[in-house]
PDB file of C-alpha atoms and ligand atoms in Angstrom:
ATOM      1  CA  MET A  14     -52.595  38.530  14.812  1.00  0.00           C
ATOM      2  CA  GLU A  15     -49.158  39.811  14.346  1.00  0.00           C
ATOM      3  CA  ASN A  16     -47.034  38.196  11.431  1.00  0.00           C
ATOM      4  CA  ILE A  17     -43.535  39.404  11.207  1.00  0.00           C
ATOM      5  CA  ASN A  18     -42.937  37.496   7.904  1.00  0.00           C
ATOM      6  CA  LYS A  19     -42.727  40.964   5.694  1.00  0.00           C
ATOM      7  CA  ASN A  20     -41.207  39.457   2.908  1.00  0.00           C
ATOM      8  CA  SER A  21     -44.185  38.424   0.929  1.00  0.00           C
ATOM      9  CA  ASN A  22     -42.873  35.912  -1.046  1.00  0.00           C
ATOM     10  CA  PHE A  23     -42.634  33.009   0.717  1.00  0.00           C
ATOM     11  CA  LYS A  24     -40.639  29.941  -1.203  1.00  0.00           C
ATOM     12  CA  VAL A  25     -41.593  26.625  -0.893  1.00  0.00           C
ATOM     13  CA  SER A  26     -39.785  23.770  -2.581  1.00  0.00           C
ATOM     14  CA  VAL A  27     -41.456  20.325  -2.531  1.00  0.00           C
ATOM     15  CA  LEU A  28     -39.696  17.262  -3.176  1.00  0.00           C
ATOM     16  CA  THR A  29     -41.870  14.200  -4.026  1.00  0.00           C
ATOM     17  CA  LEU A  30     -42.158  11.342  -6.243  1.00  0.00           C
ATOM     18  CA  PHE A  31     -45.545  12.375  -7.142  1.00  0.00           C
ATOM     19  CA  PRO A  32     -45.330  16.175  -8.289  1.00  0.00           C
ATOM     20  CA  GLU A  33     -48.625  15.739 -10.030  1.00  0.00           C
ATOM     21  CA  VAL A  34     -50.534  15.605  -6.416  1.00  0.00           C
ATOM     22  CA  PHE A  35     -49.781  19.771  -6.401  1.00  0.00           C
ATOM     23  CA  PRO A  36     -50.976  22.282  -5.952  1.00  0.00           C
ATOM     24  CA  GLY A  37     -54.250  19.976  -5.426  1.00  0.00           C
ATOM     25  CA  PRO A  38     -56.040  21.741  -2.777  1.00  0.00           C
ATOM     26  CA  LEU A  39     -53.435  24.608  -2.560  1.00  0.00           C
ATOM     27  CA  GLY A  40     -54.210  25.685  -5.805  1.00  0.00           C
ATOM     28  CA  VAL A  41     -57.947  27.144  -5.142  1.00  0.00           C
ATOM     29  CA  SER A  42     -59.796  29.671  -2.936  1.00  0.00           C
ATOM     30  CA  LEU A  43     -57.686  32.233  -0.889  1.00  0.00           C
ATOM     31  CA  ILE A  44     -54.418  29.945  -1.000  1.00  0.00           C
ATOM     32  CA  GLY A  45     -54.712  29.424  -4.535  1.00  0.00           C
ATOM     33  CA  ASN A  46     -55.334  33.160  -5.295  1.00  0.00           C
ATOM     34  CA  ALA A  47     -52.444  33.862  -2.985  1.00  0.00           C
ATOM     35  CA  LEU A  48     -50.010  31.394  -5.118  1.00  0.00           C
ATOM     36  CA  LYS A  49     -51.412  32.992  -8.332  1.00  0.00           C
ATOM     37  CA  ASN A  50     -50.839  36.892  -6.718  1.00  0.00           C
ATOM     38  CA  LYS A  51     -47.067  35.581  -5.622  1.00  0.00           C
ATOM     39  CA  ILE A  52     -47.548  35.558  -2.193  1.00  0.00           C
ATOM     40  CA  TRP A  53     -46.113  32.568  -1.915  1.00  0.00           C
ATOM     41  CA  GLU A  54     -44.041  30.380  -4.847  1.00  0.00           C
ATOM     42  CA  LEU A  55     -44.134  26.359  -5.151  1.00  0.00           C
ATOM     43  CA  ASN A  56     -41.265  25.075  -6.767  1.00  0.00           C
ATOM     44  CA  LEU A  57     -41.655  21.236  -7.436  1.00  0.00           C
ATOM     45  CA  ILE A  58     -38.980  18.809  -7.482  1.00  0.00           C
ATOM     46  CA  ASP A  59     -39.470  15.386  -9.076  1.00  0.00           C
ATOM     47  CA  ILE A  60     -37.142  13.158  -6.896  1.00  0.00           C
ATOM     48  CA  ARG A  61     -36.931  10.698  -9.591  1.00  0.00           C
ATOM     49  CA  ASN A  62     -35.351  12.850 -11.835  1.00  0.00           C
ATOM     50  CA  PHE A  63     -32.306  12.749  -9.749  1.00  0.00           C
ATOM     51  CA  ALA A  64     -32.151   8.650  -9.800  1.00  0.00           C
ATOM     52  CA  LYS A  65     -28.654   7.120 -10.436  1.00  0.00           C
ATOM     53  CA  ASP A  66     -29.285   4.395 -12.491  1.00  0.00           C
ATOM     54  CA  LYS A  67     -31.375   3.220 -15.830  1.00  0.00           C
ATOM     55  CA  HIS A  68     -34.153   2.033 -13.928  1.00  0.00           C
ATOM     56  CA  ARG A  69     -34.512   5.294 -12.256  1.00  0.00           C
ATOM     57  CA  SER A  70     -34.745   3.605  -8.923  1.00  0.00           C
ATOM     58  CA  VAL A  71     -35.143   6.092  -5.940  1.00  0.00           C
ATOM     59  CA  ASP A  72     -35.275   3.349  -3.243  1.00  0.00           C
ATOM     60  CA  ASP A  73     -33.563   0.272  -1.964  1.00  0.00           C
ATOM     61  CA  THR A  74     -34.295  -2.568   0.427  1.00  0.00           C
ATOM     62  CA  PRO A  75     -33.825  -1.714   4.478  1.00  0.00           C
ATOM     63  CA  TYR A  76     -30.011  -2.930   5.962  1.00  0.00           C
ATOM     64  CA  GLY A  77     -31.299  -5.192   8.704  1.00  0.00           C
ATOM     65  CA  GLY A  78     -33.705  -6.462   7.008  1.00  0.00           C
ATOM     66  CA  GLY A  79     -37.592  -5.893   6.926  1.00  0.00           C
ATOM     67  CA  ALA A  80     -40.782  -5.115   4.783  1.00  0.00           C
ATOM     68  CA  GLY A  81     -40.750  -2.712   2.262  1.00  0.00           C
ATOM     69  CA  MET A  82     -38.147  -0.043   0.751  1.00  0.00           C
ATOM     70  CA  VAL A  83     -36.409   2.868   2.171  1.00  0.00           C
ATOM     71  CA  MET A  84     -35.459   5.866  -0.114  1.00  0.00           C
ATOM     72  CA  ARG A  85     -32.024   6.083  -0.730  1.00  0.00           C
ATOM     73  CA  PRO A  86     -30.027   9.055   0.437  1.00  0.00           C
ATOM     74  CA  ASP A  87     -27.900   9.685  -2.416  1.00  0.00           C
ATOM     75  CA  VAL A  88     -30.744  10.622  -4.637  1.00  0.00           C
ATOM     76  CA  ILE A  89     -32.465  12.710  -2.175  1.00  0.00           C
ATOM     77  CA  ASP A  90     -28.998  14.691  -1.435  1.00  0.00           C
ATOM     78  CA  SER A  91     -28.617  15.332  -5.230  1.00  0.00           C
ATOM     79  CA  ALA A  92     -32.459  16.393  -5.475  1.00  0.00           C
ATOM     80  CA  LEU A  93     -31.922  19.054  -2.693  1.00  0.00           C
ATOM     81  CA  LYS A  94     -28.904  20.346  -4.572  1.00  0.00           C
ATOM     82  CA  SER A  95     -30.859  21.354  -7.184  1.00  0.00           C
ATOM     83  CA  ILE A  96     -32.890  23.759  -5.200  1.00  0.00           C
ATOM     84  CA  PRO A  97     -31.676  27.259  -6.154  1.00  0.00           C
ATOM     85  CA  ASP A  98     -30.684  29.904  -3.154  1.00  0.00           C
ATOM     86  CA  PHE A  99     -32.754  28.022  -0.928  1.00  0.00           C
ATOM     87  CA  LYS A 100     -33.848  30.023   2.465  1.00  0.00           C
ATOM     88  CA  GLY A 101     -35.961  28.879   5.461  1.00  0.00           C
ATOM     89  CA  ARG A 102     -36.397  25.476   7.091  1.00  0.00           C
ATOM     90  CA  ARG A 103     -36.123  22.091   6.030  1.00  0.00           C
ATOM     91  CA  ILE A 104     -38.761  19.677   7.037  1.00  0.00           C
ATOM     92  CA  CYS A 105     -39.504  15.946   6.214  1.00  0.00           C
ATOM     93  CA  LEU A 106     -43.199  14.804   6.451  1.00  0.00           C
ATOM     94  CA  THR A 107     -43.126  11.335   8.199  1.00  0.00           C
ATOM     95  CA  PRO A 108     -45.500   9.635  10.914  1.00  0.00           C
ATOM     96  CA  ARG A 109     -42.380   9.583  13.064  1.00  0.00           C
ATOM     97  CA  GLY A 110     -42.218  12.913  13.154  1.00  0.00           C
ATOM     98  CA  ARG A 111     -43.104  15.546  15.923  1.00  0.00           C
ATOM     99  CA  ARG A 112     -46.970  16.160  15.780  1.00  0.00           C
ATOM    100  CA  LEU A 113     -48.106  19.165  14.294  1.00  0.00           C
ATOM    101  CA  ASN A 114     -49.853  22.124  16.143  1.00  0.00           C
ATOM    102  CA  GLN A 115     -50.765  25.473  15.720  1.00  0.00           C
ATOM    103  CA  LYS A 116     -47.884  26.856  17.711  1.00  0.00           C
ATOM    104  CA  LYS A 117     -45.550  25.084  15.025  1.00  0.00           C
ATOM    105  CA  VAL A 118     -47.500  26.156  12.094  1.00  0.00           C
ATOM    106  CA  LYS A 119     -47.640  30.106  13.431  1.00  0.00           C
ATOM    107  CA  LYS A 120     -43.384  29.795  14.043  1.00  0.00           C
ATOM    108  CA  LEU A 121     -43.082  28.519  10.128  1.00  0.00           C
ATOM    109  CA  SER A 122     -45.041  30.809   8.820  1.00  0.00           C
ATOM    110  CA  LYS A 123     -42.469  33.544   9.964  1.00  0.00           C
ATOM    111  CA  GLU A 124     -39.788  31.525   8.153  1.00  0.00           C
ATOM    112  CA  GLU A 125     -38.586  33.049   4.616  1.00  0.00           C
ATOM    113  CA  GLY A 126     -39.657  29.739   3.054  1.00  0.00           C
ATOM    114  CA  LEU A 127     -39.353  25.791   3.502  1.00  0.00           C
ATOM    115  CA  VAL A 128     -38.128  22.734   1.715  1.00  0.00           C
ATOM    116  CA  LEU A 129     -40.645  19.811   2.183  1.00  0.00           C
ATOM    117  CA  LEU A 130     -39.751  16.262   1.699  1.00  0.00           C
ATOM    118  CA  CYS A 131     -42.324  14.043   1.113  1.00  0.00           C
ATOM    119  CA  GLY A 132     -41.527  10.455   2.312  1.00  0.00           C
ATOM    120  CA  ARG A 133     -42.815   7.243   0.669  1.00  0.00           C
ATOM    121  CA  TYR A 134     -42.480   3.460   1.173  1.00  0.00           C
ATOM    122  CA  GLU A 135     -41.181   2.371   4.355  1.00  0.00           C
ATOM    123  CA  GLY A 136     -39.272   5.560   5.106  1.00  0.00           C
ATOM    124  CA  ILE A 137     -36.215   7.525   4.159  1.00  0.00           C
ATOM    125  CA  ASP A 138     -32.705   6.867   5.064  1.00  0.00           C
ATOM    126  CA  GLN A 139     -32.020   8.685   8.269  1.00  0.00           C
ATOM    127  CA  ARG A 140     -28.616   9.826   7.415  1.00  0.00           C
ATOM    128  CA  VAL A 141     -29.890  12.174   4.984  1.00  0.00           C
ATOM    129  CA  ILE A 142     -32.166  13.486   7.232  1.00  0.00           C
ATOM    130  CA  ASP A 143     -29.697  14.032  10.324  1.00  0.00           C
ATOM    131  CA  TYR A 144     -27.368  15.593   7.952  1.00  0.00           C
ATOM    132  CA  TYR A 145     -29.250  18.268   6.424  1.00  0.00           C
ATOM    133  CA  GLU A 146     -31.406  18.989   9.722  1.00  0.00           C
ATOM    134  CA  PHE A 147     -34.571  18.077   8.730  1.00  0.00           C
ATOM    135  CA  ASP A 148     -37.313  18.878  11.077  1.00  0.00           C
ATOM    136  CA  GLU A 149     -39.358  15.666  11.445  1.00  0.00           C
ATOM    137  CA  ILE A 150     -43.041  16.537  11.341  1.00  0.00           C
ATOM    138  CA  SER A 151     -46.302  14.415  11.691  1.00  0.00           C
ATOM    139  CA  ILE A 152     -49.813  15.514  10.775  1.00  0.00           C
ATOM    140  CA  GLY A 153     -51.377  13.331  13.524  1.00  0.00           C
ATOM    141  CA  ASP A 154     -51.000   9.856  14.895  1.00  0.00           C
ATOM    142  CA  TYR A 155     -52.196   7.723  12.031  1.00  0.00           C
ATOM    143  CA  VAL A 156     -51.004   6.659   8.911  1.00  0.00           C
ATOM    144  CA  VAL A 157     -51.362   8.256   5.204  1.00  0.00           C
ATOM    145  CA  THR A 158     -49.973   6.621   1.865  1.00  0.00           C
ATOM    146  CA  GLY A 159     -47.707   9.460   1.623  1.00  0.00           C
ATOM    147  CA  GLY A 160     -45.811  12.654   2.768  1.00  0.00           C
ATOM    148  CA  GLU A 161     -47.822  14.647   0.103  1.00  0.00           C
ATOM    149  CA  THR A 162     -50.793  14.551   1.982  1.00  0.00           C
ATOM    150  CA  ALA A 163     -49.158  15.850   4.898  1.00  0.00           C
ATOM    151  CA  ALA A 164     -47.416  18.497   3.079  1.00  0.00           C
ATOM    152  CA  ILE A 165     -50.738  19.748   1.873  1.00  0.00           C
ATOM    153  CA  VAL A 166     -52.084  19.922   5.226  1.00  0.00           C
ATOM    154  CA  LEU A 167     -48.943  21.771   6.773  1.00  0.00           C
ATOM    155  CA  LEU A 168     -48.478  24.048   3.623  1.00  0.00           C
ATOM    156  CA  GLU A 169     -52.622  25.071   4.269  1.00  0.00           C
ATOM    157  CA  SER A 170     -52.162  25.657   7.767  1.00  0.00           C
ATOM    158  CA  ILE A 171     -49.202  27.839   7.126  1.00  0.00           C
ATOM    159  CA  ILE A 172     -49.657  29.930   3.990  1.00  0.00           C
ATOM    160  CA  ARG A 173     -53.295  31.153   5.486  1.00  0.00           C
ATOM    161  CA  LEU A 174     -51.515  33.086   7.924  1.00  0.00           C
ATOM    162  CA  LEU A 175     -49.024  35.106   5.833  1.00  0.00           C
ATOM    163  CA  PRO A 176     -49.605  38.540   5.606  1.00  0.00           C
ATOM    164  CA  ASP A 177     -52.588  39.328   2.966  1.00  0.00           C
ATOM    165  CA  VAL A 178     -53.564  36.027   2.277  1.00  0.00           C
ATOM    166  CA  LEU A 179     -56.897  36.383   4.360  1.00  0.00           C
ATOM    167  CA  GLY A 180     -57.498  39.668   2.958  1.00  0.00           C
ATOM    168  CA  GLY A 181     -59.398  40.663   6.002  1.00  0.00           C
ATOM    169  CA  LYS A 182     -61.764  37.993   5.223  1.00  0.00           C
ATOM    170  CA  GLY A 183     -60.735  35.871   8.729  1.00  0.00           C
ATOM    171  CA  THR A 184     -60.491  36.531  12.319  1.00  0.00           C
ATOM    172  CA  LEU A 185     -57.374  34.538  12.912  1.00  0.00           C
ATOM    173  CA  ASN A 186     -57.011  35.636  16.762  1.00  0.00           C
ATOM    174  CA  GLU A 187     -60.635  34.373  17.466  1.00  0.00           C
ATOM    175  CA  GLU A 188     -60.191  30.942  15.917  1.00  0.00           C
ATOM    176  CA  SER A 189     -59.725  27.633  17.229  1.00  0.00           C
ATOM    177  CA  PHE A 190     -56.322  26.895  18.494  1.00  0.00           C
ATOM    178  CA  SER A 191     -54.478  30.405  18.281  1.00  0.00           C
ATOM    179  CA  ASP A 192     -56.038  31.493  21.581  1.00  0.00           C
ATOM    180  CA  ASN A 193     -54.645  29.671  24.529  1.00  0.00           C
ATOM    181  CA  SER A 194     -55.512  26.177  22.578  1.00  0.00           C
ATOM    182  CA  LEU A 195     -59.164  26.754  23.215  1.00  0.00           C
ATOM    183  CA  ILE A 196     -61.780  25.512  20.811  1.00  0.00           C
ATOM    184  CA  GLU A 197     -63.967  27.762  18.731  1.00  0.00           C
ATOM    185  CA  TYR A 198     -67.548  28.194  19.678  1.00  0.00           C
ATOM    186  CA  PRO A 199     -70.420  26.950  17.846  1.00  0.00           C
ATOM    187  CA  GLN A 200     -72.080  28.938  14.991  1.00  0.00           C
ATOM    188  CA  TYR A 201     -75.525  29.471  14.056  1.00  0.00           C
ATOM    189  CA  THR A 202     -77.059  31.436  11.024  1.00  0.00           C
ATOM    190  CA  LYS A 203     -80.530  31.799   9.495  1.00  0.00           C
ATOM    191  CA  PRO A 204     -83.134  30.376   9.520  1.00  0.00           C
ATOM    192  CA  ARG A 205     -83.814  30.940  13.150  1.00  0.00           C
ATOM    193  CA  ASP A 206     -85.913  27.647  13.168  1.00  0.00           C
ATOM    194  CA  TRP A 207     -84.649  24.872  11.159  1.00  0.00           C
ATOM    195  CA  ASN A 208     -86.549  21.578  11.445  1.00  0.00           C
ATOM    196  CA  GLY A 209     -87.776  22.982  15.023  1.00  0.00           C
ATOM    197  CA  ILE A 210     -84.669  23.344  16.492  1.00  0.00           C
ATOM    198  CA  ASN A 211     -84.014  26.995  17.419  1.00  0.00           C
ATOM    199  CA  VAL A 212     -80.881  28.814  17.545  1.00  0.00           C
ATOM    200  CA  PRO A 213     -79.931  29.650  21.342  1.00  0.00           C
ATOM    201  CA  GLU A 214     -81.855  32.247  22.742  1.00  0.00           C
ATOM    202  CA  VAL A 215     -78.772  34.254  24.026  1.00  0.00           C
ATOM    203  CA  LEU A 216     -77.624  34.902  20.308  1.00  0.00           C
ATOM    204  CA  ILE A 217     -80.553  36.723  19.460  1.00  0.00           C
ATOM    205  CA  SER A 218     -80.693  38.853  22.817  1.00  0.00           C
ATOM    206  CA  GLY A 219     -78.705  41.779  21.256  1.00  0.00           C
ATOM    207  CA  ASP A 220     -77.099  41.713  24.538  1.00  0.00           C
ATOM    208  CA  HIS A 221     -73.077  41.635  23.686  1.00  0.00           C
ATOM    209  CA  GLY A 222     -71.973  40.834  27.207  1.00  0.00           C
ATOM    210  CA  LYS A 223     -74.090  38.053  27.718  1.00  0.00           C
ATOM    211  CA  ILE A 224     -73.394  36.444  24.195  1.00  0.00           C
ATOM    212  CA  LYS A 225     -69.592  37.181  24.904  1.00  0.00           C
ATOM    213  CA  ASP A 226     -69.907  35.065  28.037  1.00  0.00           C
ATOM    214  CA  TRP A 227     -72.250  32.367  26.729  1.00  0.00           C
ATOM    215  CA  ARG A 228     -69.476  31.815  23.980  1.00  0.00           C
ATOM    216  CA  ASN A 229     -66.288  31.974  26.057  1.00  0.00           C
ATOM    217  CA  LYS A 230     -68.482  29.034  28.656  1.00  0.00           C
ATOM    218  CA  GLN A 231     -69.130  27.001  25.207  1.00  0.00           C
ATOM    219  CA  ARG A 232     -65.350  27.570  24.484  1.00  0.00           C
ATOM    220  CA  VAL A 233     -64.220  26.021  27.634  1.00  0.00           C
ATOM    221  CA  GLU A 234     -66.857  23.269  27.980  1.00  0.00           C
ATOM    222  CA  ILE A 235     -66.010  21.825  24.357  1.00  0.00           C
ATOM    223  CA  THR A 236     -62.296  21.976  24.854  1.00  0.00           C
ATOM    224  CA  LYS A 237     -62.543  19.972  27.910  1.00  0.00           C
ATOM    225  CA  ILE A 238     -65.091  17.304  26.114  1.00  0.00           C
ATOM    226  CA  ARG A 239     -62.640  17.107  23.253  1.00  0.00           C
ATOM    227  CA  LYS A 240     -59.351  16.880  25.154  1.00  0.00           C
ATOM    228  CA  LEU A 241     -60.896  14.036  27.188  1.00  0.00           C
ATOM    229  CA  ASP A 242     -61.713  12.294  23.891  1.00  0.00           C
ATOM    230  CA  THR A 243     -58.041  12.127  22.899  1.00  0.00           C
TER     231      THR A 243
HETATM  232  N1  ADE B 313     -46.988   9.984   6.097  1.00  0.00           N
HETATM  233  C1  ADE B 313     -47.738   9.194   6.306  1.00  0.00           C
HETATM  234  N2  ADE B 313     -48.472   9.400   7.224  1.00  0.00           N
HETATM  235  C2  ADE B 313     -48.087  10.612   7.926  1.00  0.00           C
HETATM  236  C3  ADE B 313     -48.457  11.434   8.917  1.00  0.00           C
HETATM  237  N3  ADE B 313     -49.134  10.965   9.631  1.00  0.00           N
HETATM  238  N4  ADE B 313     -47.770  12.919   9.036  1.00  0.00           N
HETATM  239  C4  ADE B 313     -46.811  13.265   7.962  1.00  0.00           C
HETATM  240  N5  ADE B 313     -46.566  12.037   7.026  1.00  0.00           N
HETATM  241  C5  ADE B 313     -46.878  10.960   6.828  1.00  0.00           C
END
């Protein structure tokens, strides 16, 4: 799979009220090794450090009334201005955002870096989102407690596509969603007979043409079924 991101240092800044959540799963395995090897860089910005009052408030009640609290634009503005030589796109993780898909992930992996704003509470003052032209992204039609989890999902999906992260361990162009949005075929390994259930005969036939046809059929079938589920 081609990736035009020749700049191996992909700079990520994350604005969050919970910096302790990071790197979390981004600190292990291939993504964690890529972090250690400086293929990507993580700059954590604790939004609370930019609060304006002695109570260190970062949120306030919504104009127009309603439940919950809204993150203040002036606090987020100061946090954003603290990022040195920012390059790349600004993204706000919110359930109101456009739903993430592999096409978007690929596009973002070609940026020089990203600024991620993790929402909490009822939301973020819309003025700061509009002023800084944040791209609002959701990881799915459900709500998690905060944008941090969503930021981790987004970063996982992007960083594995950066050059040298998989180190030849993956076959990116064959996997689910990278080819015409078809889901991957099912996989089997040893033992050949497990609990009386055998591996499909075709896979041990040695006939590569037949195996390819069978796998393609499986991909089409499972894609039809799963798409109908949604
Ligand atoms: N914050 C809460 N739920 C979210 C979602 N589904 N996507 C992105 N950010 C979120």
